[in-house]
Amino acid sequence: MKSHRKVLTLHIPGRTGFVNITEEVAAAVRASGVQEGLCLVNSMHITSSVFINDEESGLKQDYLRWLERLAPFNPGSDPAQGGYLHNRSGEDNGDAHHKRQIMGREVVVAITGGHLDFGTWEQIFYGEFDGRRDKRILIKIIGE
Amino acid sequence: MKSHRKVLTLHIPGRTGFVNITEEVAAAVRASGVQEGLCLVNSMHITSSVFINDEESGLKQDYLRWLERLAPFNPGSDPAQGGYLHNRSGEDNGDAHHKRQIMGREVVVAITGGHLDFGTWEQIFYGEFDGRRDKRILIKIIGE
Amino acid sequence: MKSHRKVLTLHIPGRTGFVNITEEVAAAVRASGVQEGLCLVNSMHITSSVFINDEESGLKQDYLRWLERLAPFNPGSDPAQGGYLHNRSGEDNGDAHHKRQIMGREVVVAITGGHLDFGTWEQIFYGEFDGRRDKRILIKIIGE
């Protein structure tokens, strides 16, 4: 069995944003030499996501608006005012911990014939909900 | 290490629906000859899900009603009217991309003693949110 | 290829609650002897979750309040009154099947150098939404 590990580092200048990392993951698969196996891609942080969806700019705006509706940003810590108890810890990112749960932490992708085994429109994204600092994404590949 | 790949093709006649694919996945595990390993099952599309829950007809209706509340169908593209910017691309399935994120893209299931290592009530479902055309599900098995 | 299987049993005295299981998973990784591989951790039940987020007490309360808003507990079975059709089956846990979909069934974690390959704040939690009975969590490890 072969294994391969690669860490990507990203820095989103704003609080939120999406970055298509499909090519970086495909490069890691090529570097691994694995022909048949599984590729795990996960955020190493708890206020961001790795997910698979469509490379379409309108959809990314839709997602951000929707997540804001499901878990609104609020720097306060009083739930009666829409705040998050988490923010009593000195953070203002309570909302980001919730948005990340909707979009997910990780994806697992099949490797077949040395390539990501994807449907036509599948693309891998990093989704940031508390940016403005370096964040890391882990790629771990196992197979033969 | 052994690996095995199988693609299922489904066609849901309506816009939404759930199909229990547990037996098809179990058959792929048997065909693989893998005794100990992992089985990835994922939608190859970005408007549908693979998830694990209960085979119970009321629950499936509950899920559809709930998802419609969290991400309502709207063929329009004006967010002020409940539409999705994604629909400016000529699609009317903006809602389906959101429903899929709630229900997830994939499941990873343990294989133990040559079988899906499941709790009593675990069943694997394909969840369609933009049907009326052929869709594919990927099963990828690795192990020994 | 090595494989290792471990089942944890938990009993949450109330309907809902979160339990940090990171140390139990780390112990299973050590027991497996796997240096490079993948570790699957999943609930074997369909009204509970395994997820990765922050060990912070305010956040756990935020999550429960938020999930209650997205999928309120209601023992009834009339959707017009906020009930769940699933409850016609004699259950009162329709809400729990929905909460579990938001928080997810499973996590897959990389194993590198014999350890869980985690970012600084990543911790593994079991999330219960229909407790008061024994529940099982499956840990399955493969690698070398």
Short mmCIF file of C-alpha atoms in Angstrom, two decimals:
data_model
loop_
_atom_site.label_atom_id
_atom_site.label_comp_id
_atom_site.label_asym_id
_atom_site.label_seq_id
_atom_site.Cartn_x
_atom_site.Cartn_y
_atom_site.Cartn_z
CA MET A 1 0.00 0.00 0.00
CA LYS A 2 1.21 3.49 -0.87
CA SER A 3 0.34 6.64 1.03
CA HIS A 4 0.89 10.30 0.25
CA ARG A 5 0.31 13.46 2.30
CA LYS A 6 0.12 17.04 1.11
CA VAL A 7 -0.92 20.20 2.97
CA LEU A 8 -2.25 23.23 1.10
CA THR A 9 -2.14 26.64 2.75
CA LEU A 10 -4.67 29.30 1.81
CA HIS A 11 -5.36 32.83 2.98
CA ILE A 12 -8.78 34.31 2.23
CA PRO A 13 -8.57 38.09 2.64
CA GLY A 14 -12.21 38.49 3.71
CA ARG A 15 -14.33 36.71 6.27
CA THR A 16 -15.87 34.32 3.72
CA GLY A 17 -14.98 32.93 0.31
CA PHE A 18 -14.69 29.82 -1.82
CA VAL A 19 -11.56 28.56 -3.60
CA ASN A 20 -11.54 25.81 -6.21
CA ILE A 21 -8.75 23.41 -5.20
CA THR A 22 -9.47 20.62 -7.71
CA GLU A 23 -6.22 21.07 -9.62
CA GLU A 24 -4.11 21.03 -6.45
CA VAL A 25 -5.78 17.78 -5.36
CA ALA A 26 -5.33 16.24 -8.82
CA ALA A 27 -1.64 17.17 -8.68
CA ALA A 28 -1.29 15.42 -5.32
CA VAL A 29 -2.90 12.30 -6.79
CA ARG A 30 -0.40 12.35 -9.65
CA ALA A 31 2.49 12.86 -7.24
CA SER A 32 1.32 9.93 -5.10
CA GLY A 33 1.67 7.41 -7.91
CA VAL A 34 -1.53 5.76 -6.62
CA GLN A 35 -3.58 4.16 -9.42
CA GLU A 36 -6.45 2.71 -7.35
CA GLY A 37 -7.35 4.10 -3.96
CA LEU A 38 -9.05 6.80 -1.92
CA CYS A 39 -8.23 10.49 -1.50
CA LEU A 40 -9.32 12.33 1.65
CA VAL A 41 -9.40 16.13 1.51
CA ASN A 42 -10.30 17.96 4.73
CA SER A 43 -10.07 21.35 6.30
CA MET A 44 -7.70 21.28 9.26
CA HIS A 45 -9.81 24.06 10.81
CA ILE A 46 -13.23 24.08 12.43
CA THR A 47 -14.65 27.22 10.84
CA SER A 48 -14.20 26.14 7.23
CA SER A 49 -15.25 23.36 4.89
CA VAL A 50 -14.13 21.21 2.00
CA PHE A 51 -17.00 20.22 -0.30
CA ILE A 52 -17.80 19.23 -3.86
CA ASN A 53 -20.15 21.19 -6.06
CA ASP A 54 -20.29 23.34 -9.18
CA GLU A 55 -17.79 25.92 -10.48
CA GLU A 56 -20.40 28.63 -11.10
CA SER A 57 -20.11 32.14 -9.72
CA GLY A 58 -23.82 32.70 -9.08
CA LEU A 59 -24.04 29.53 -7.01
CA LYS A 60 -21.21 30.65 -4.76
CA GLN A 61 -23.07 33.88 -4.01
CA ASP A 62 -26.25 31.87 -3.42
CA TYR A 63 -24.47 29.65 -0.93
CA LEU A 64 -23.10 32.59 1.05
CA ARG A 65 -26.50 34.30 1.20
CA TRP A 66 -28.18 31.02 2.21
CA LEU A 67 -25.65 30.21 4.91
CA GLU A 68 -26.07 33.73 6.26
CA ARG A 69 -29.79 33.04 6.56
CA LEU A 70 -29.32 29.66 8.27
CA ALA A 71 -26.57 30.85 10.66
CA PRO A 72 -26.28 34.67 10.61
CA PHE A 73 -23.05 36.39 11.54
CA ASN A 74 -23.42 38.05 14.92
CA PRO A 75 -20.39 39.05 17.01
CA GLY A 76 -22.47 39.15 20.20
CA SER A 77 -22.85 36.43 22.79
CA ASP A 78 -26.49 36.85 23.84
CA PRO A 79 -28.68 34.26 22.15
CA ALA A 80 -31.76 36.44 22.79
CA GLN A 81 -30.14 39.04 20.51
CA GLY A 82 -29.06 36.52 17.86
CA GLY A 83 -25.59 36.08 19.36
CA TYR A 84 -23.65 32.90 20.07
CA LEU A 85 -22.56 31.69 23.51
CA HIS A 86 -19.35 30.60 21.82
CA ASN A 87 -18.45 34.26 21.43
CA ARG A 88 -18.10 34.54 25.22
CA SER A 89 -14.78 32.80 24.69
CA GLY A 90 -13.47 35.97 23.05
CA GLU A 91 -14.26 34.92 19.50
CA ASP A 92 -16.72 36.49 17.08
CA ASN A 93 -16.95 33.45 14.82
CA GLY A 94 -19.79 31.45 16.37
CA ASP A 95 -21.66 31.62 13.07
CA ALA A 96 -18.68 30.14 11.20
CA HIS A 97 -18.75 26.96 13.31
CA HIS A 98 -22.37 26.50 12.24
CA LYS A 99 -21.89 27.28 8.55
CA ARG A 100 -19.09 24.73 8.43
CA GLN A 101 -21.42 21.98 9.67
CA ILE A 102 -23.86 22.63 6.81
CA MET A 103 -21.15 22.50 4.14
CA GLY A 104 -19.11 19.70 5.75
CA ARG A 105 -15.50 19.16 6.83
CA GLU A 106 -14.19 16.74 4.25
CA VAL A 107 -14.65 14.85 1.02
CA VAL A 108 -13.47 11.37 0.13
CA VAL A 109 -12.87 10.85 -3.58
CA ALA A 110 -12.15 7.60 -5.43
CA ILE A 111 -8.93 7.29 -7.43
CA THR A 112 -9.26 5.13 -10.54
CA GLY A 113 -6.60 4.68 -13.18
CA GLY A 114 -4.44 7.27 -11.43
CA HIS A 115 -7.07 10.04 -11.61
CA LEU A 116 -9.82 11.54 -9.45
CA ASP A 117 -12.89 9.48 -10.38
CA PHE A 118 -15.34 12.34 -10.88
CA GLY A 119 -18.66 12.99 -12.56
CA THR A 120 -18.74 15.69 -15.23
CA TRP A 121 -19.36 18.67 -12.98
CA GLU A 122 -17.70 17.69 -9.71
CA GLN A 123 -15.18 20.24 -8.44
CA ILE A 124 -13.57 20.44 -4.99
CA PHE A 125 -13.88 23.68 -3.01
CA TYR A 126 -12.46 25.11 0.16
CA GLY A 127 -15.16 27.15 1.88
CA GLU A 128 -13.97 29.79 4.34
CA PHE A 129 -16.26 31.29 6.98
CA ASP A 130 -13.71 33.00 9.25
CA GLY A 131 -10.83 34.07 7.05
CA ARG A 132 -8.14 36.74 7.14
CA ARG A 133 -5.46 34.30 8.33
CA ASP A 134 -3.58 31.29 6.97
CA LYS A 135 -5.59 28.10 6.87
CA ARG A 136 -4.51 24.57 6.00
CA ILE A 137 -6.13 21.80 3.97
CA LEU A 138 -4.96 18.20 4.31
CA ILE A 139 -4.82 15.80 1.37
CA LYS A 140 -4.21 12.16 2.32
CA ILE A 141 -4.06 9.46 -0.34
CA ILE A 142 -3.88 5.71 0.16
CA GLY A 143 -3.93 2.93 -2.40
CA GLU A 144 -1.73 1.07 -4.84
CA MET B 1 -4.65 -4.43 -1.58
CA LYS B 2 -7.75 -5.10 -3.68
CA SER B 3 -9.93 -2.48 -5.28
CA HIS B 4 -13.31 -2.67 -6.97
CA ARG B 5 -15.37 -0.10 -8.87
CA LYS B 6 -19.04 -0.19 -9.76
CA VAL B 7 -21.29 2.51 -11.20
CA LEU B 8 -25.06 2.43 -10.66
CA THR B 9 -27.33 4.36 -13.02
CA LEU B 10 -30.70 5.61 -11.82
CA HIS B 11 -33.47 7.65 -13.38
CA ILE B 12 -35.94 9.36 -11.05
CA PRO B 13 -39.01 10.33 -13.09
CA GLY B 14 -39.87 13.36 -10.92
CA ARG B 15 -37.80 16.25 -9.68
CA THR B 16 -37.16 14.67 -6.28
CA GLY B 17 -37.12 11.19 -4.78
CA PHE B 18 -35.21 8.71 -2.66
CA VAL B 19 -34.05 5.24 -3.69
CA ASN B 20 -32.72 2.61 -1.30
CA ILE B 21 -29.49 1.30 -2.84
CA THR B 22 -28.28 -0.82 0.09
CA GLU B 23 -28.64 -4.14 -1.72
CA GLU B 24 -26.75 -2.88 -4.79
CA VAL B 25 -23.89 -1.69 -2.57
CA ALA B 26 -23.87 -4.99 -0.64
CA ALA B 27 -23.67 -6.85 -3.97
CA ALA B 28 -20.67 -4.76 -5.01
CA VAL B 29 -18.96 -5.60 -1.71
CA ARG B 30 -19.53 -9.30 -2.35
CA ALA B 31 -18.24 -9.00 -5.93
CA SER B 32 -15.11 -7.21 -4.68
CA GLY B 33 -13.97 -10.13 -2.55
CA VAL B 34 -12.82 -7.59 0.06
CA GLN B 35 -13.10 -8.92 3.62
CA GLU B 36 -11.71 -5.91 5.54
CA GLY B 37 -11.76 -2.44 4.07
CA LEU B 38 -13.71 0.71 3.23
CA CYS B 39 -16.54 1.30 0.78
CA LEU B 40 -17.12 4.79 -0.63
CA VAL B 41 -20.52 5.49 -2.18
CA ASN B 42 -21.01 8.90 -3.78
CA SER B 43 -23.28 10.70 -6.17
CA MET B 44 -21.38 11.64 -9.33
CA HIS B 45 -23.72 14.65 -9.66
CA ILE B 46 -23.95 17.92 -7.77
CA THR B 47 -27.71 18.13 -7.32
CA SER B 48 -28.14 14.81 -5.54
CA SER B 49 -26.94 13.02 -2.43
CA VAL B 50 -25.96 9.66 -1.01
CA PHE B 51 -26.79 9.33 2.68
CA ILE B 52 -27.60 6.79 5.37
CA ASN B 53 -30.82 6.82 7.31
CA ASP B 54 -34.04 4.88 7.91
CA GLU B 55 -36.19 2.93 5.43
CA GLU B 56 -39.47 4.50 6.52
CA SER B 57 -41.89 6.12 4.12
CA GLY B 58 -43.06 8.91 6.44
CA LEU B 59 -39.50 10.04 7.05
CA LYS B 60 -38.82 10.37 3.34
CA GLN B 61 -41.80 12.71 3.02
CA ASP B 62 -40.64 14.61 6.10
CA TYR B 63 -37.19 15.09 4.55
CA LEU B 64 -38.59 16.45 1.30
CA ARG B 65 -40.89 18.88 3.10
CA TRP B 66 -38.04 20.00 5.38
CA LEU B 67 -35.57 20.49 2.55
CA GLU B 68 -38.20 22.50 0.69
CA ARG B 69 -38.42 24.78 3.71
CA LEU B 70 -34.63 25.16 4.06
CA ALA B 71 -34.00 25.65 0.33
CA PRO B 72 -37.26 26.22 -1.55
CA PHE B 73 -37.57 25.42 -5.25
CA ASN B 74 -37.72 28.62 -7.26
CA PRO B 75 -36.95 28.71 -10.98
CA GLY B 76 -36.26 32.45 -10.87
CA SER B 77 -32.90 34.15 -10.55
CA ASP B 78 -33.77 37.19 -8.43
CA PRO B 79 -32.78 36.62 -4.82
CA ALA B 80 -35.21 39.35 -3.70
CA GLN B 81 -38.00 37.15 -5.05
CA GLY B 82 -36.60 33.92 -3.57
CA GLY B 83 -34.71 32.98 -6.73
CA TYR B 84 -31.14 31.77 -7.12
CA LEU B 85 -28.39 33.61 -9.01
CA HIS B 86 -27.30 30.18 -10.24
CA ASN B 87 -30.44 30.09 -12.38
CA ARG B 88 -29.04 32.94 -14.50
CA SER B 89 -26.87 30.24 -16.06
CA GLY B 90 -30.01 28.83 -17.73
CA GLU B 91 -30.74 26.27 -15.00
CA ASP B 92 -33.75 26.12 -12.72
CA ASN B 93 -32.09 23.86 -10.13
CA GLY B 94 -30.43 26.33 -7.77
CA ASP B 95 -32.42 24.85 -4.89
CA ALA B 96 -31.14 21.34 -5.65
CA HIS B 97 -27.51 22.40 -5.18
CA HIS B 98 -28.48 23.59 -1.69
CA LYS B 99 -30.57 20.55 -0.73
CA ARG B 100 -27.66 18.32 -1.70
CA GLN B 101 -25.35 20.10 0.74
CA ILE B 102 -27.72 19.40 3.65
CA MET B 103 -28.01 15.70 2.84
CA GLY B 104 -24.37 15.22 1.76
CA ARG B 105 -22.54 13.85 -1.27
CA GLU B 106 -21.16 10.57 -0.03
CA VAL B 107 -20.95 7.92 2.65
CA VAL B 108 -17.98 5.82 3.68
CA VAL B 109 -18.91 2.45 5.15
CA ALA B 110 -16.66 -0.10 6.89
CA ILE B 111 -16.39 -3.59 5.45
CA THR B 112 -15.87 -6.29 8.09
CA GLY B 113 -15.88 -10.02 7.45
CA GLY B 114 -16.88 -9.37 3.83
CA HIS B 115 -20.03 -7.42 4.72
CA LEU B 116 -21.17 -3.81 5.19
CA ASP B 117 -20.53 -3.17 8.89
CA PHE B 118 -23.86 -1.56 9.75
CA GLY B 119 -25.98 -0.81 12.78
CA THR B 120 -29.46 -2.32 12.86
CA TRP B 121 -31.28 0.42 10.99
CA GLU B 122 -28.64 1.82 8.64
CA GLN B 123 -29.71 1.85 4.99
CA ILE B 124 -28.05 3.67 2.09
CA PHE B 125 -30.14 6.06 0.00
CA TYR B 126 -29.71 8.02 -3.18
CA GLY B 127 -31.47 11.36 -2.80
CA GLU B 128 -32.45 13.14 -6.01
CA PHE B 129 -33.26 16.85 -6.11
CA ASP B 130 -33.16 17.49 -9.89
CA GLY B 131 -34.25 14.28 -11.56
CA ARG B 132 -35.87 13.34 -14.87
CA ARG B 133 -32.56 12.23 -16.38
CA ASP B 134 -30.02 9.44 -15.91
CA LYS B 135 -27.78 9.90 -12.90
CA ARG B 136 -24.78 7.89 -11.75
CA ILE B 137 -23.62 6.67 -8.35
CA LEU B 138 -20.04 5.53 -7.81
CA ILE B 139 -19.13 2.64 -5.51
CA LYS B 140 -15.40 2.30 -4.80
CA ILE B 141 -14.11 -0.42 -2.52
CA ILE B 142 -10.58 -0.89 -1.23
CA GLY B 143 -9.22 -3.44 1.23
CA GLU B 144 -8.05 -7.01 1.47
CA MET C 1 -2.62 -3.89 4.68
CA LYS C 2 -3.69 -3.86 8.31
CA SER C 3 -7.21 -3.31 9.57
CA HIS C 4 -8.61 -2.71 13.03
CA ARG C 5 -12.17 -2.47 14.35
CA LYS C 6 -13.39 -1.05 17.62
CA VAL C 7 -16.93 -0.33 18.83
CA LEU C 8 -17.60 2.29 21.52
CA THR C 9 -20.84 2.15 23.51
CA LEU C 10 -22.32 5.32 24.99
CA HIS C 11 -25.45 6.11 26.93
CA ILE C 12 -26.61 9.73 27.03
CA PRO C 13 -29.08 10.11 29.89
CA GLY C 14 -31.05 12.93 28.22
CA ARG C 15 -32.53 13.28 24.76
CA THR C 16 -29.58 15.26 23.42
CA GLY C 17 -25.91 15.72 24.26
CA PHE C 18 -22.38 15.78 22.91
CA VAL C 19 -19.48 13.58 24.01
CA ASN C 20 -15.85 14.16 23.04
CA ILE C 21 -14.51 10.78 21.84
CA THR C 22 -11.13 11.96 20.51
CA GLU C 23 -9.08 10.07 23.09
CA GLU C 24 -10.97 6.81 22.49
CA VAL C 25 -10.35 7.13 18.74
CA ALA C 26 -6.67 7.96 19.30
CA ALA C 27 -6.36 4.85 21.48
CA ALA C 28 -7.86 2.71 18.72
CA VAL C 29 -5.33 4.14 16.26
CA ARG C 30 -2.49 3.22 18.63
CA ALA C 31 -3.91 -0.28 19.14
CA SER C 32 -4.15 -0.78 15.37
CA GLY C 33 -0.42 -0.33 14.81
CA VAL C 34 -1.27 1.55 11.60
CA GLN C 35 1.27 4.24 10.76
CA GLU C 36 -0.19 5.55 7.48
CA GLY C 37 -3.85 5.12 6.67
CA LEU C 38 -7.43 6.24 7.17
CA CYS C 39 -9.69 6.08 10.21
CA LEU C 40 -13.47 6.02 9.76
CA VAL C 41 -15.60 6.92 12.79
CA ASN C 42 -19.38 6.64 12.38
CA SER C 43 -22.51 6.44 14.43
CA MET C 44 -24.16 3.03 14.00
CA HIS C 45 -27.51 4.76 14.61
CA ILE C 46 -29.66 7.03 12.47
CA THR C 47 -30.61 9.62 15.07
CA SER C 48 -27.09 10.59 16.07
CA SER C 49 -23.92 11.98 14.51
CA VAL C 50 -20.16 11.85 14.60
CA PHE C 51 -18.56 15.18 13.69
CA ILE C 52 -15.43 17.25 14.22
CA ASN C 53 -15.48 20.67 15.79
CA ASP C 54 -14.36 22.62 18.85
CA GLU C 55 -14.22 21.53 22.51
CA GLU C 56 -15.99 24.63 23.86
CA SER C 57 -19.03 24.46 26.10
CA GLY C 58 -20.80 27.54 24.72
CA LEU C 59 -20.61 26.18 21.19
CA LYS C 60 -22.27 22.93 22.20
CA GLN C 61 -25.20 24.88 23.64
CA ASP C 62 -25.30 27.01 20.47
CA TYR C 63 -25.47 23.88 18.31
CA LEU C 64 -28.37 22.40 20.28
CA ARG C 65 -30.33 25.67 20.14
CA TRP C 66 -29.63 26.02 16.41
CA LEU C 67 -30.61 22.44 15.58
CA GLU C 68 -33.81 22.94 17.57
CA ARG C 69 -34.59 25.91 15.36
CA LEU C 70 -33.81 24.05 12.10
CA ALA C 71 -35.63 20.84 13.10
CA PRO C 72 -37.75 21.37 16.24
CA PHE C 73 -38.64 18.48 18.51
CA ASN C 74 -42.32 17.64 18.12
CA PRO C 75 -43.75 14.28 19.20
CA GLY C 76 -46.79 14.72 16.94
CA SER C 77 -47.28 13.33 13.46
CA ASP C 78 -49.29 16.14 11.81
CA PRO C 79 -47.03 18.29 9.64
CA ALA C 80 -49.58 21.13 9.78
CA GLN C 81 -48.92 21.26 13.54
CA GLY C 82 -45.15 20.96 13.23
CA GLY C 83 -45.12 17.18 13.62
CA TYR C 84 -43.33 14.55 11.58
CA LEU C 85 -45.01 11.83 9.51
CA HIS C 86 -42.26 9.54 10.76
CA ASN C 87 -43.86 9.67 14.20
CA ARG C 88 -46.88 7.76 12.83
CA SER C 89 -44.58 4.72 13.07
CA GLY C 90 -44.85 4.96 16.87
CA GLU C 91 -41.68 7.00 17.33
CA ASP C 92 -41.37 10.53 18.67
CA ASN C 93 -37.91 11.12 17.20
CA GLY C 94 -38.65 12.51 13.75
CA ASP C 95 -36.68 15.64 14.63
CA ALA C 96 -33.61 13.58 15.55
CA HIS C 97 -33.40 12.05 12.05
CA HIS C 98 -33.24 15.60 10.67
CA LYS C 99 -30.74 16.97 13.18
CA ARG C 100 -28.42 14.05 12.40
CA GLN C 101 -28.40 14.99 8.68
CA ILE C 102 -27.19 18.51 9.51
CA MET C 103 -24.36 17.30 11.73
CA GLY C 104 -23.45 14.24 9.62
CA ARG C 105 -23.05 10.49 10.21
CA GLU C 106 -19.30 10.02 10.03
CA VAL C 107 -15.83 11.46 9.81
CA VAL C 108 -12.80 10.12 7.99
CA VAL C 109 -9.49 11.14 9.52
CA ALA C 110 -5.99 10.68 8.12
CA ILE C 111 -3.45 8.68 10.12
CA THR C 112 0.13 9.91 9.70
CA GLY C 113 3.12 8.65 11.66
CA GLY C 114 0.81 6.53 13.79
CA HIS C 115 -1.35 9.47 14.95
CA LEU C 116 -4.60 11.22 14.02
CA ASP C 117 -3.47 13.88 11.55
CA PHE C 118 -5.37 16.83 13.01
CA GLY C 119 -5.31 20.61 12.93
CA THR C 120 -4.84 22.40 16.24
CA TRP C 121 -8.47 22.54 17.29
CA GLU C 122 -9.99 19.45 15.72
CA GLN C 123 -11.81 17.19 18.18
CA ILE C 124 -14.18 14.30 17.43
CA PHE C 125 -17.66 14.36 18.95
CA TYR C 126 -20.57 12.01 19.21
CA GLY C 127 -23.80 14.00 18.92
CA GLU C 128 -26.92 12.42 20.36
CA PHE C 129 -30.42 13.56 19.38
CA ASP C 130 -32.52 10.67 20.75
CA GLY C 131 -30.69 9.32 23.78
CA ARG C 132 -31.65 7.48 26.94
CA ARG C 133 -30.46 4.12 25.59
CA ASP C 134 -27.17 2.48 24.64
CA LYS C 135 -25.74 3.64 21.33
CA ARG C 136 -22.74 2.37 19.39
CA ILE C 137 -19.97 4.11 17.47
CA LEU C 138 -17.84 2.20 14.97
CA ILE C 139 -14.14 2.91 14.48
CA LYS C 140 -12.60 1.22 11.45
CA ILE C 141 -8.94 1.72 10.60
CA ILE C 142 -7.09 0.59 7.49
CA GLY C 143 -3.50 1.20 6.45
CA GLU C 144 0.03 -0.01 7.02
#
